[in-house]
Coordinates of N, CA and C in Angstrom, one line a residue:
D150 N 17.3 -15.0 -3.0 CA 18.9 -15.2 -3.1 C 19.9 -13.9 -4.0
K151 N 19.0 -13.7 -5.1 CA 20.3 -12.7 -6.2 C 20.5 -11.4 -5.0
L152 N 18.5 -11.2 -5.0 CA 18.3 -9.9 -3.7 C 19.6 -10.1 -3.4
K153 N 19.7 -10.7 -2.7 CA 21.2 -11.1 -1.2 C 22.4 -10.4 -1.9
D154 N 22.3 -11.4 -3.0 CA 23.9 -10.9 -4.0 C 23.8 -9.6 -4.5
F155 N 22.8 -9.1 -4.8 CA 22.8 -7.8 -5.1 C 22.7 -6.4 -4.6
F156 N 22.0 -6.7 -3.4 CA 22.1 -5.8 -2.3 C 23.0 -6.2 -0.9
K157 N 24.0 -6.0 -0.7 CA 25.1 -6.0 0.3 C 24.5 -5.3 1.7
V158 N 25.3 -6.2 2.0 CA 24.6 -5.3 3.8 C 25.5 -4.6 3.8
G159 N 23.9 -3.6 4.5 CA 24.5 -1.7 5.0 C 24.2 -0.9 3.3
S160 N 24.1 -1.9 2.2 CA 23.6 -1.7 1.3 C 22.2 -0.2 1.6
S161 N 22.0 0.9 0.7 CA 20.8 1.3 0.8 C 20.0 0.7 -0.7
I162 N 18.7 0.4 -0.5 CA 17.5 0.2 -1.5 C 17.2 0.8 -1.9
N163 N 16.4 0.9 -2.9 CA 15.2 1.7 -3.0 C 14.4 1.6 -3.8
T164 N 13.1 0.8 -3.6 CA 11.9 0.0 -3.8 C 10.2 1.1 -4.6
Y165 N 10.5 0.7 -5.5 CA 9.5 1.3 -6.5 C 8.5 0.4 -7.6
R166 N 7.1 0.7 -7.5 CA 6.5 -0.6 -8.1 C 6.3 0.3 -9.7
I167 N 5.5 -1.0 -10.8 CA 5.7 -0.1 -12.0 C 4.6 0.2 -11.9
N168 N 4.3 1.6 -13.1 CA 3.1 2.0 -13.0 C 2.7 1.2 -13.9
T169 N 1.8 -0.1 -14.1 CA 1.2 -0.7 -15.7 C 0.3 -0.5 -16.5
L170 N -0.7 0.9 -15.7 CA -1.7 2.0 -16.5 C -0.9 2.6 -17.3
K171 N 0.6 3.3 -17.5 CA 1.1 3.9 -17.9 C 2.2 3.5 -19.3
V172 N 3.0 2.0 -18.5 CA 4.2 1.5 -18.7 C 4.0 0.2 -18.8
D173 N 4.6 -0.7 -19.7 CA 4.7 -2.3 -19.2 C 5.3 -2.6 -18.8
I174 N 5.5 -3.7 -17.9 CA 7.3 -4.2 -17.4 C 7.6 -4.8 -18.5
D175 N 8.4 -4.8 -18.4 CA 9.0 -5.1 -20.1 C 9.5 -3.8 -20.8
T176 N 8.7 -3.1 -21.2 CA 8.9 -1.7 -22.0 C 10.2 -0.9 -20.3
L177 N 9.3 -1.2 -19.1 CA 10.2 -0.2 -18.6 C 11.9 -0.6 -17.7
C178 N 12.1 -2.2 -18.0 CA 13.0 -2.4 -17.7 C 14.2 -2.2 -18.9
S179 N 13.7 -2.7 -20.1 CA 14.1 -1.8 -21.1 C 15.0 -0.9 -21.2
K180 N 14.0 0.3 -20.7 CA 14.2 1.4 -20.8 C 15.5 1.5 -19.7
L181 N 15.7 0.7 -18.4 CA 16.0 1.0 -16.9 C 18.0 0.1 -17.5
K182 N 17.8 -1.3 -18.5 CA 18.9 -0.8 -19.1 C 19.3 -0.3 -20.2
S183 N 18.6 0.5 -21.0 CA 19.5 1.5 -21.2 C 20.6 2.8 -20.8
D184 N 19.2 2.6 -19.8 CA 19.9 4.0 -19.7 C 20.6 3.9 -18.2
G185 N 21.4 2.8 -18.0 CA 22.4 2.2 -17.4 C 22.3 1.6 -16.3
I186 N 20.9 1.7 -15.7 CA 20.8 2.0 -13.9 C 20.1 0.3 -13.6
E187 N 21.3 -0.4 -12.9 CA 21.1 -1.1 -12.4 C 19.9 -1.6 -10.9
F188 N 19.0 -2.8 -11.4 CA 18.2 -2.7 -10.6 C 18.0 -4.5 -10.9
E189 N 16.8 -4.8 -9.6 CA 16.5 -6.3 -9.7 C 15.3 -5.8 -10.1
N190 N 14.0 -6.6 -10.5 CA 13.0 -6.7 -10.5 C 12.4 -8.4 -10.7
E191 N 10.7 -8.1 -10.2 CA 10.0 -9.2 -10.0 C 8.8 -9.1 -10.1
D192 N 8.0 -9.3 -11.3 CA 6.8 -9.2 -11.1 C 6.9 -7.3 -11.8
V193 N 5.9 -6.1 -10.5 CA 5.8 -4.6 -10.8 C 7.2 -4.0 -9.9
I194 N 7.3 -4.9 -9.2 CA 9.0 -4.3 -8.1 C 10.6 -4.2 -8.9
I195 N 10.8 -2.8 -8.4 CA 12.3 -2.6 -9.3 C 12.8 -2.0 -7.8
Q196 N 13.6 -3.1 -8.0 CA 14.4 -2.1 -7.0 C 16.2 -1.6 -7.1
T197 N 16.2 -0.8 -6.5 CA 17.4 -0.4 -7.4 C 18.5 0.5 -6.4
K198 N 19.7 0.5 -6.4 CA 20.7 0.8 -6.0 C 20.9 2.8 -5.8
E199 N 20.1 3.2 -6.5 CA 20.8 4.1 -7.5 C 19.1 5.3 -6.7
S200 N 18.5 6.1 -6.6 CA 17.4 7.1 -6.5 C 16.6 7.4 -7.6
L201 N 16.0 6.7 -8.1 CA 15.2 7.4 -8.8 C 14.0 8.5 -9.2
I202 N 14.4 9.3 -7.4 CA 13.0 10.3 -7.4 C 13.4 11.5 -8.6
N203 N 14.4 11.5 -8.5 CA 14.7 13.3 -9.5 C 14.5 12.5 -10.9
T204 N 13.5 11.2 -11.1 CA 14.1 11.0 -12.5 C 13.1 10.5 -13.4
S205 N 12.8 11.0 -15.3 CA 12.3 10.8 -15.6 C 10.3 9.8 -15.3
Y206 N 11.2 8.5 -14.8 CA 10.8 7.6 -14.9 C 9.7 7.9 -13.5
F207 N 9.9 8.7 -12.4 CA 8.9 8.5 -11.3 C 8.2 10.5 -11.3
K208 N 9.3 10.9 -12.5 CA 8.3 12.6 -12.4 C 6.9 12.2 -13.3
E209 N 7.0 11.1 -14.3 CA 6.0 10.7 -14.9 C 5.3 10.1 -14.5
G210 N 5.4 8.9 -13.6 CA 4.3 8.6 -13.4 C 4.5 7.2 -13.7
L211 N 5.8 7.0 -13.9 CA 5.7 5.4 -14.7 C 6.4 4.3 -13.1
I212 N 6.9 4.6 -12.3 CA 7.1 4.3 -11.2 C 6.7 4.9 -9.9
I213 N 5.9 4.5 -8.6 CA 6.4 4.8 -7.5 C 6.7 4.5 -6.4
A214 N 7.2 5.2 -5.4 CA 7.9 4.3 -4.3 C 7.3 3.8 -3.6
Q215 N 7.6 2.5 -3.7 CA 5.6 1.4 -2.7 C 7.2 0.3 -2.3
D216 N 7.2 -0.1 -0.7 CA 8.0 -1.0 -0.4 C 7.0 -2.6 -0.3
V217 N 8.4 -3.1 -1.0 CA 7.5 -4.6 -1.1 C 6.7 -5.1 -0.2
S218 N 7.0 -5.1 1.2 CA 5.2 -5.5 1.9 C 4.0 -4.9 1.6
S219 N 3.9 -3.7 0.9 CA 3.2 -2.4 0.5 C 2.6 -3.7 -0.7
I220 N 3.5 -3.3 -1.9 CA 2.6 -4.0 -3.2 C 2.0 -5.3 -2.6
K221 N 2.4 -6.2 -2.0 CA 2.4 -7.3 -2.1 C 0.6 -7.6 -1.0
V222 N 0.4 -6.3 -0.3 CA -1.0 -6.7 0.4 C -1.5 -7.0 -1.5
G223 N -1.9 -5.7 -2.5 CA -2.6 -5.2 -3.3 C -2.4 -6.9 -3.9
Q224 N -1.4 -7.6 -4.4 CA -1.5 -8.8 -4.9 C -1.8 -10.3 -4.6
V225 N -2.4 -10.1 -2.4 CA -3.2 -10.7 -1.9 C -4.9 -10.1 -2.3
V226 N -4.9 -9.1 -2.2 CA -6.2 -8.2 -2.1 C -7.1 -8.9 -4.1
N227 N -5.9 -8.4 -4.7 CA -5.8 -8.9 -6.4 C -7.8 -8.9 -6.5
P228 N -8.3 -7.6 -7.0 CA -9.7 -7.6 -7.1 C -9.3 -7.3 -8.8
K229 N -10.6 -8.0 -9.0 CA -11.3 -8.0 -10.3 C -11.4 -6.9 -11.3
K230 N -11.2 -6.8 -12.7 CA -11.2 -5.5 -13.6 C -13.0 -5.6 -12.8
G231 N -13.4 -4.4 -12.9 CA -14.8 -4.2 -12.5 C -15.6 -4.2 -11.1
A232 N -14.5 -4.4 -10.8 CA -15.3 -4.4 -9.6 C -15.1 -3.4 -7.8
K233 N -16.0 -3.5 -6.7 CA -16.1 -2.6 -6.1 C -14.9 -2.9 -5.1
V234 N -14.3 -1.7 -5.0 CA -13.3 -2.3 -3.7 C -13.2 -0.8 -2.4
L235 N -13.6 -0.8 -1.6 CA -12.8 0.0 -0.4 C -11.8 -0.2 1.1
D236 N -11.3 0.8 0.4 CA -10.0 0.8 1.5 C -10.1 2.4 2.5
A237 N -10.2 1.0 3.8 CA -11.0 1.9 4.5 C -10.4 2.7 5.3
C238 N -8.8 2.4 5.4 CA -8.0 3.5 5.8 C -6.8 3.4 5.3
S239 N -7.0 4.5 3.8 CA -6.2 4.6 2.6 C -5.0 4.7 2.4
A240 N -4.7 6.1 3.5 CA -4.0 7.3 3.4 C -2.3 6.3 3.1
P241 N -1.4 6.0 3.0 CA -0.9 7.6 1.7 C -1.5 7.0 0.5
G242 N -1.6 6.0 0.4 CA -2.4 5.6 -0.6 C -2.1 5.2 -2.0
G243 N -0.7 4.3 -1.5 CA -0.4 3.4 -2.2 C -0.8 2.2 -2.5
K244 N -1.3 1.2 -2.1 CA -2.6 0.2 -2.3 C -3.7 0.3 -3.0
S245 N -4.6 1.8 -2.8 CA -5.4 1.6 -3.6 C -5.0 2.6 -4.9
L246 N -3.8 3.1 -5.4 CA -3.3 3.3 -6.7 C -2.7 1.8 -6.4
H247 N -1.8 0.4 -6.5 CA -1.9 -0.2 -6.5 C -2.9 -1.3 -7.6
M248 N -3.9 -1.1 -6.8 CA -5.3 -1.6 -6.8 C -6.5 -1.8 -8.1
A249 N -6.4 0.2 -7.8 CA -6.6 0.4 -9.4 C -5.3 0.3 -11.2
A250 N -4.0 0.1 -10.8 CA -3.7 -0.7 -11.7 C -4.0 -2.4 -12.0
I251 N -4.0 -3.3 -11.1 CA -4.6 -4.2 -10.8 C -6.1 -4.4 -11.6
M252 N -6.9 -4.0 -11.3 CA -7.9 -3.0 -11.9 C -8.4 -2.9 -13.1
E253 N -6.9 -2.5 -13.6 CA -6.9 -1.7 -15.5 C -8.2 -0.2 -15.6
N254 N -8.0 0.2 -13.8 CA -9.3 1.5 -14.1 C -10.1 1.4 -14.9
T255 N -11.0 -0.2 -13.8 CA -12.3 -0.2 -14.5 C -12.8 -0.6 -12.7
G256 N -13.6 -0.4 -13.1 CA -14.5 -0.2 -10.9 C -14.6 1.3 -10.5
S257 N -14.3 0.8 -9.5 CA -14.5 2.1 -8.4 C -13.6 1.3 -7.5
I258 N -12.9 2.7 -6.5 CA -12.0 2.6 -5.3 C -12.7 3.4 -4.2
T259 N -12.9 3.2 -3.1 CA -13.3 4.4 -2.7 C -12.2 3.9 -1.9
S260 N -11.4 5.6 -1.3 CA -10.4 5.3 -0.8 C -9.9 6.4 0.6
C261 N -10.8 5.6 2.0 CA -10.3 6.7 3.0 C -9.9 7.1 4.5
D262 N -9.7 8.3 4.6 CA -8.7 8.6 5.3 C -9.8 9.5 6.7
V263 N -9.0 9.9 7.8 CA -9.9 11.0 9.3 C -9.0 12.3 7.8
Y264 N -7.9 11.8 8.3 CA -7.2 13.3 7.2 C -7.6 13.8 5.5
E265 N -8.5 15.0 5.7 CA -8.2 15.8 4.4 C -7.4 16.4 3.9
H266 N -6.0 17.0 4.6 CA -5.1 16.9 3.4 C -4.3 15.4 3.1
K267 N -4.2 14.6 3.9 CA -3.7 12.9 3.5 C -4.8 12.0 2.1
L268 N -5.9 13.1 2.0 CA -6.9 12.3 0.8 C -6.1 12.9 -0.5
N269 N -6.5 14.8 0.0 CA -5.2 15.3 -1.1 C -4.3 14.7 -1.7
K270 N -3.7 14.2 -0.9 CA -2.4 13.6 -1.8 C -2.6 12.8 -2.5
I271 N -3.3 11.8 -1.8 CA -4.1 10.9 -2.7 C -4.7 11.0 -3.8
V272 N -5.2 11.9 -4.3 CA -6.1 12.3 -5.6 C -4.5 12.9 -6.2
D273 N -3.2 13.7 -5.7 CA -2.5 14.0 -6.4 C -2.1 13.3 -7.1
N274 N -1.5 12.4 -6.4 CA -1.1 10.4 -6.8 C -1.5 10.0 -7.8
A275 N -2.6 10.3 -7.8 CA -4.2 9.4 -8.9 C -3.8 10.2 -9.4
N276 N -3.6 11.5 -10.2 CA -3.7 12.0 -11.2 C -2.6 12.2 -11.4
K277 N -1.3 11.9 -11.4 CA -0.1 11.8 -11.5 C 0.5 10.6 -12.2
L278 N -0.7 9.3 -12.1 CA -0.8 8.1 -11.7 C -1.7 7.5 -13.2
G279 N -1.8 8.2 -13.3 CA -3.1 8.6 -14.4 C -4.3 7.4 -14.6
V280 N -4.5 7.5 -12.7 CA -5.7 6.7 -12.4 C -7.0 7.5 -12.0
K281 N -7.9 6.7 -12.6 CA -9.4 7.1 -12.5 C -10.8 6.8 -11.6
I282 N -10.1 6.1 -10.8 CA -11.4 5.2 -10.8 C -11.5 5.2 -8.7
I283 N -10.4 6.0 -8.2 CA -10.7 6.8 -7.2 C -11.2 7.6 -6.5
T284 N -12.5 7.2 -5.6 CA -13.4 8.7 -5.1 C -12.1 8.6 -3.5
P285 N -12.3 9.6 -3.0 CA -11.3 9.7 -1.3 C -13.0 10.4 -1.0
L286 N -12.7 10.0 0.3 CA -13.7 9.6 1.5 C -13.7 10.2 2.4
L287 N -13.9 11.1 3.1 CA -13.3 11.7 4.6 C -14.0 10.7 5.4
A288 N -13.9 9.6 6.5 CA -14.3 8.9 7.4 C -13.8 8.3 8.9
D289 N -13.9 7.9 9.2 CA -13.1 7.3 10.8 C -13.5 6.0 10.0
A290 N -12.7 5.3 10.4 CA -13.2 3.4 9.7 C -13.6 3.0 10.5
T291 N -14.1 3.1 11.7 CA -14.4 2.4 13.4 C -15.9 2.7 13.5
S292 N -16.3 4.1 12.4 CA -17.9 3.7 12.9 C -18.7 4.5 11.2
Y293 N -17.5 5.0 10.2 CA -18.8 5.4 9.1 C -19.5 4.5 8.8
I294 N -20.5 5.1 8.8 CA -21.9 4.1 7.6 C -21.9 4.7 6.5
Y295 N -21.2 3.7 5.5 CA -21.6 3.4 3.7 C -22.6 3.4 3.6
K296 N -23.0 3.6 2.2 CA -23.8 3.3 2.0 C -24.1 2.6 0.7
E297 N -23.1 1.2 0.8 CA -23.6 0.7 0.3 C -22.5 -0.7 0.5
E298 N -22.6 -2.3 0.1 CA -21.7 -2.7 0.5 C -20.0 -3.3 -0.9
Y299 N -19.6 -3.5 -1.0 CA -18.0 -3.9 -2.1 C -17.7 -5.2 -1.8
D300 N -17.1 -5.2 -3.0 CA -17.1 -6.7 -3.5 C -15.0 -7.6 -2.9
Y301 N -15.3 -6.1 -2.4 CA -13.4 -6.8 -1.6 C -13.0 -5.2 -0.8
V302 N -12.6 -5.3 0.3 CA -12.9 -4.3 2.0 C -11.4 -4.8 2.0
L303 N -10.0 -3.6 2.3 CA -9.4 -3.8 2.2 C -8.9 -3.2 4.1
A304 N -8.9 -3.6 4.9 CA -8.4 -2.9 6.4 C -6.5 -2.6 6.5
D305 N -6.0 -2.1 6.1 CA -4.8 -1.7 5.9 C -4.7 -1.1 7.3
V306 N -4.9 -1.1 9.0 CA -4.9 -0.4 9.7 C -4.1 -0.1 10.7
P307 N -3.9 1.1 11.6 CA -3.7 2.0 11.8 C -2.7 0.7 13.0
C308 N -1.2 0.5 12.8 CA -0.5 0.0 13.6 C 1.2 0.3 14.6
S309 N 1.0 -1.1 15.3 CA 2.8 -0.2 15.7 C 4.3 -0.5 15.1
G310 N 3.6 -0.7 14.1 CA 4.9 0.1 12.9 C 6.2 -1.7 13.2
L311 N 5.9 -2.3 13.8 CA 7.0 -2.6 14.6 C 7.7 -4.2 13.0
G312 N 7.4 -3.8 12.2 CA 7.2 -4.4 11.0 C 8.5 -3.9 9.9
V313 N 8.7 -2.2 9.8 CA 9.2 -1.5 9.5 C 10.3 -1.1 10.4
I314 N 11.2 -1.6 10.9 CA 11.7 -0.4 12.2 C 12.7 -0.7 11.5
R315 N 13.4 -1.2 10.6 CA 15.1 -1.8 10.1 C 14.9 -0.4 9.0
R316 N 13.7 0.2 8.5 CA 13.1 1.3 8.2 C 13.2 3.0 9.0
K317 N 12.5 2.1 9.6 CA 12.5 3.5 10.7 C 12.4 2.7 12.0
P318 N 13.8 3.6 12.2 CA 14.4 2.9 13.6 C 13.5 3.8 14.5
E319 N 13.5 4.9 14.4 CA 12.5 5.3 15.1 C 11.2 4.4 15.9
I320 N 11.3 4.5 15.2 CA 9.7 3.5 15.6 C 9.7 2.5 17.2
K321 N 11.2 2.1 17.3 CA 12.0 1.4 18.7 C 11.9 2.4 19.7
T322 N 12.2 3.6 19.7 CA 12.0 4.2 20.7 C 10.5 5.3 21.0
K323 N 9.6 5.0 20.0 CA 8.2 5.6 19.8 C 8.0 3.8 21.0
A324 N 7.7 2.9 20.3 CA 7.1 1.7 20.6 C 7.4 1.7 22.3
D325 N 8.7 2.2 23.0 CA 9.0 2.1 24.0 C 8.8 3.1 24.5
A326 N 8.2 4.2 24.9 CA 8.1 5.9 26.0 C 6.3 5.8 25.0
E327 N 6.2 5.6 23.8 CA 4.3 6.1 23.7 C 3.7 5.6 23.0
L328 N 3.4 4.3 22.6 CA 2.4 2.9 22.5 C 1.6 3.3 23.4
D329 N 0.4 3.0 23.0 CA 0.0 2.2 24.0 C -0.9 0.8 23.5
F330 N -0.4 0.3 23.1 CA -0.3 -1.4 22.4 C -2.6 -1.9 22.7
A331 N -2.8 -2.0 24.0 CA -4.3 -2.0 24.3 C -5.3 -1.4 23.4
E332 N -4.1 0.1 23.6 CA -5.9 1.4 22.7 C -5.0 1.6 20.7
L333 N -4.2 0.7 20.4 CA -4.5 0.3 19.3 C -4.5 -1.1 18.5
V334 N -5.2 -2.1 19.9 CA -5.6 -3.3 19.6 C -7.3 -2.9 19.3
Q335 N -7.1 -2.4 20.1 CA -9.0 -2.1 20.3 C -8.7 -1.2 19.1
R336 N -8.5 -0.3 18.8 CA -8.6 -0.1 17.6 C -8.7 -0.4 16.3
Q337 N -7.9 -1.0 15.8 CA -7.6 -2.4 15.2 C -8.9 -3.0 14.9
K338 N -9.4 -3.4 16.0 CA -11.0 -4.6 16.9 C -11.6 -4.1 16.1
E339 N -12.2 -2.3 16.3 CA -13.2 -1.6 15.7 C -12.9 -1.6 14.5
I340 N -11.8 -1.6 13.6 CA -12.2 -0.6 12.6 C -12.5 -2.5 11.8
L341 N -12.3 -3.7 11.7 CA -11.8 -3.9 10.9 C -13.7 -4.8 11.4
E342 N -14.0 -5.1 12.5 CA -16.0 -5.2 12.6 C -16.8 -4.5 12.0
A343 N -16.1 -2.6 11.5 CA -16.9 -2.5 11.3 C -17.1 -2.6 9.5
A344 N -15.3 -2.6 9.7 CA -15.2 -2.4 8.0 C -16.0 -4.1 7.3
S345 N -15.7 -5.1 8.3 CA -16.8 -6.6 7.1 C -17.9 -6.5 7.7
S346 N -18.8 -5.6 7.7 CA -20.1 -6.2 7.7 C -20.6 -5.0 6.8
Y347 N -19.7 -4.7 4.9 CA -19.8 -4.2 4.1 C -18.9 -4.8 3.2
V348 N -18.7 -5.5 3.2 CA -18.5 -7.2 2.2 C -20.0 -8.3 2.0
K349 N -19.7 -7.6 0.8 CA -21.0 -8.4 0.1 C -21.0 -10.1 0.0
Q350 N -22.0 -10.7 0.3 CA -21.7 -11.9 0.3 C -21.2 -12.2 -1.0
G351 N -19.9 -13.1 -0.7 CA -19.1 -14.0 -1.6 C -17.5 -13.0 -1.9
G352 N -18.1 -12.2 -0.8 CA -16.8 -10.9 -1.2 C -15.6 -11.4 -0.8
T353 N -14.6 -10.0 -0.7 CA -13.5 -10.6 0.2 C -12.8 -9.8 0.9
L354 N -12.1 -10.0 2.4 CA -12.5 -9.3 3.0 C -10.1 -9.0 3.5
V355 N -9.6 -8.1 3.5 CA -8.0 -8.3 3.9 C -8.0 -7.2 4.8
Y356 N -7.3 -8.1 5.5 CA -6.8 -7.7 7.1 C -5.4 -7.5 7.3
S357 N -4.4 -6.7 7.3 CA -3.1 -6.2 6.7 C -2.4 -5.0 7.6
T358 N -1.6 -5.2 8.5 CA -0.3 -4.7 9.4 C 0.7 -4.3 8.2
C359 N 1.6 -3.3 9.3 CA 3.2 -3.5 8.9 C 3.9 -3.7 10.8
T360 N 3.3 -4.3 11.4 CA 3.5 -5.4 12.7 C 4.2 -6.1 12.6
V361 N 4.8 -6.2 13.6 CA 5.2 -8.2 13.8 C 4.8 -8.9 15.3
N362 N 3.9 -7.9 15.2 CA 3.4 -8.6 17.0 C 2.5 -8.8 16.5
P363 N 2.3 -9.6 17.3 CA 0.8 -11.4 17.3 C 0.0 -10.9 17.9
D364 N -0.3 -9.8 18.8 CA -1.5 -8.9 19.1 C -2.3 -8.9 18.3
E365 N -1.6 -8.1 17.2 CA -2.2 -6.8 16.3 C -2.9 -7.6 14.9
N366 N -1.9 -9.1 14.5 CA -2.2 -10.2 14.2 C -3.4 -11.5 13.8
E367 N -2.2 -12.1 14.3 CA -2.9 -13.8 13.9 C -3.6 -13.7 15.3
K368 N -3.5 -13.1 16.5 CA -4.8 -13.0 17.5 C -5.6 -12.0 17.1
Q369 N -5.5 -10.8 16.3 CA -6.8 -10.5 16.2 C -7.5 -10.8 14.7
V370 N -7.0 -11.4 14.3 CA -7.9 -12.5 13.4 C -8.6 -12.7 13.0
E371 N -8.4 -14.1 14.8 CA -8.6 -15.5 15.3 C -10.1 -14.2 16.1

């Protein structure tokens, strides 16, 4: 409710995750207050009316731009310190970077994507945020043969994106004209089935999308 009061209808909302590898939550909030920046805070989530991209907070890696829904995924996985994690579809890397912070830079995270330039971006952000446990891997999540099993496997699959239309209205046009939902659902199924075979006995598999289409969510999980 307080966020509804803080952000009036039609206002711009900027969402960031506090990088707890470089600064604790209370310290960051105190800095924002002393700089006169209006914000709301919930755990590692900071929301502001003004952009912080050109501030020292962002440039020094104290915060990173990340949607609330994306941050929640890392909190659902909630990997323990020292764990071995596979992020099967990691680009642009926000969830891998968040999990590294949750793990306090211990253990290991294998972050995969099919495009090398996207993996390079993950490495760049890891260096900026002080993340030391991410290993990028060029891999197709539908078919890649991993050499080990993992305590946690995250399958954040390609999807129709219908859950983020408010932020990306162009998705509606794309959905009407280009998207092959049957092909998407099949690819998600292949990724989920492949990824699940690399979860250690007693480990955790998390499946996530940024869509509201039941065929890509509840029915896929069933």
